[in-house]
Each structure stands twice: as C-alpha cells, then as structure tokens.
Amino acid sequence: MANDAAPPFWLVWCRRGRQPVYEHESYHSARAEAERLSRCNPGEAFYVLAPVARGGFDRFNLCWSHYAQIGNDTHDDFHGEHAPDLEQ
C-alpha cells in the first residue's frame, strides 16, 4: 500500500460505550453516525477514528504501510477545547 493512500475505513468510538463494530467507508458517514449517537446519548463524547498505519508479517519481514495524514485542515467546532458538557 502506498504511503499516500487514504485510510480504508473510519470508526465511531465512545470511551464509555461498547467497542466499534462497523467500519464506515467515508469520514462523512462516520461523522453522521457520531452525530446521531450524540443526539441519543446527551453528554457523551463520540470520536471519529481512522487508522494511521497497518502492519503485518510476510514470510520474512514485518512490514508497515502508513496512510495519508487526515484532519489537519478540518474545522474544529470546539476551537481546540473540549465542549464543556461532554464527558471525555
């Protein structure tokens, strides 16, 4: 996998929730699900996660591929601070 490839999936995670079980095909799909879950669970923080690398052992070597960086140019609704009413 090339170093500039986009992440193959996104997950939605909450610290006090169960582990993610669905792999979203796009950031927008994962964000929409995080927003839906937020409305159903007021006060909980939901995170949209993407892998930064994958690793595996071929017959002889441990190999790593890194995905392109994402999120550096995104809009932060909280301007670098946590929303005051969300559990971290």
Protein backbone atom coordinates (compact mmCIF):
# COMPACT_ATOMS: atom_id res chain seq x y z
CA MET A 1 0.00 0.00 0.00
CA ALA A 2 1.34 3.41 -0.91
CA ASN A 3 2.21 5.86 1.81
CA ASP A 4 -0.26 8.41 0.45
CA ALA A 5 -3.30 6.13 0.34
CA ALA A 6 -6.46 7.24 2.09
CA PRO A 7 -7.49 5.29 5.19
CA PRO A 8 -9.72 2.35 4.19
CA PHE A 9 -12.30 2.90 6.93
CA TRP A 10 -13.41 5.09 9.84
CA LEU A 11 -14.79 4.06 13.24
CA VAL A 12 -17.02 5.80 15.79
CA TRP A 13 -15.95 5.33 19.40
CA CYS A 14 -17.13 6.45 22.84
CA ARG A 15 -14.96 5.87 25.92
CA ARG A 16 -17.88 4.63 27.99
CA GLY A 17 -19.55 2.70 25.17
CA ARG A 18 -19.00 -0.65 23.56
CA GLN A 19 -16.23 -1.28 21.08
CA PRO A 20 -16.81 -0.20 17.46
CA VAL A 21 -18.36 -2.87 15.27
CA TYR A 22 -19.00 -1.05 11.98
CA GLU A 23 -16.37 0.17 9.52
CA HIS A 24 -17.61 3.29 7.73
CA GLU A 25 -16.43 3.75 4.15
CA SER A 26 -16.11 7.53 4.49
CA TYR A 27 -15.39 10.19 7.07
CA HIS A 28 -18.78 11.77 6.38
CA SER A 29 -20.63 8.52 7.09
CA ALA A 30 -18.76 8.08 10.39
CA ARG A 31 -19.36 11.69 11.39
CA ALA A 32 -23.08 11.39 10.63
CA GLU A 33 -23.23 8.30 12.86
CA ALA A 34 -21.30 10.09 15.63
CA GLU A 35 -23.81 12.95 15.43
CA ARG A 36 -26.74 10.50 15.58
CA LEU A 37 -25.26 8.74 18.60
CA SER A 38 -24.56 12.08 20.28
CA ARG A 39 -28.23 13.03 20.00
CA CYS A 40 -29.23 9.68 21.52
CA ASN A 41 -26.64 9.96 24.32
CA PRO A 42 -26.50 13.58 25.54
CA GLY A 43 -23.32 14.44 27.41
CA GLU A 44 -21.20 11.67 25.85
CA ALA A 45 -18.30 12.46 23.50
CA PHE A 46 -18.08 10.43 20.29
CA TYR A 47 -14.86 10.24 18.29
CA VAL A 48 -14.39 9.54 14.58
CA LEU A 49 -11.23 7.45 14.22
CA ALA A 50 -9.16 6.47 11.18
CA PRO A 51 -6.14 4.18 11.07
CA VAL A 52 -2.76 5.85 10.58
CA ALA A 53 -0.89 2.68 9.61
CA ARG A 54 -1.25 -1.05 9.11
CA GLY A 55 1.30 -3.70 9.83
CA GLY A 56 1.70 -7.33 9.03
CA PHE A 57 4.31 -10.04 8.84
CA ASP A 58 5.02 -11.51 5.44
CA ARG A 59 7.06 -14.66 5.25
CA PHE A 60 10.28 -12.88 6.24
CA ASN A 61 9.70 -9.34 7.48
CA LEU A 62 7.39 -7.16 9.50
CA CYS A 63 6.05 -4.59 7.03
CA TRP A 64 4.27 -1.31 7.74
CA SER A 65 2.25 0.95 5.43
CA HIS A 66 1.25 4.42 6.53
CA TYR A 67 -1.86 6.20 5.34
CA ALA A 68 -2.04 9.84 4.32
CA GLN A 69 -2.50 12.28 7.18
CA ILE A 70 -6.06 13.48 7.52
CA GLY A 71 -7.74 16.01 9.70
CA ASN A 72 -5.07 18.69 9.62
CA ASP A 73 -7.26 21.07 7.64
CA THR A 74 -10.60 20.27 9.22
CA HIS A 75 -12.81 22.65 11.13
CA ASP A 76 -12.78 22.20 14.91
CA ASP A 77 -16.15 23.26 16.30
CA PHE A 78 -14.60 23.48 19.78
CA HIS A 79 -11.56 25.55 18.67
CA GLY A 80 -9.09 23.21 20.37
CA GLU A 81 -11.06 22.95 23.60
CA HIS A 82 -13.45 20.27 24.79
CA ALA A 83 -17.11 21.08 24.84
CA PRO A 84 -17.87 21.84 28.50
CA ASP A 85 -20.84 19.47 28.78
CA LEU A 86 -19.21 16.37 27.25
CA GLU A 87 -17.58 13.59 29.23
CA GLN A 88 -14.04 12.98 27.99
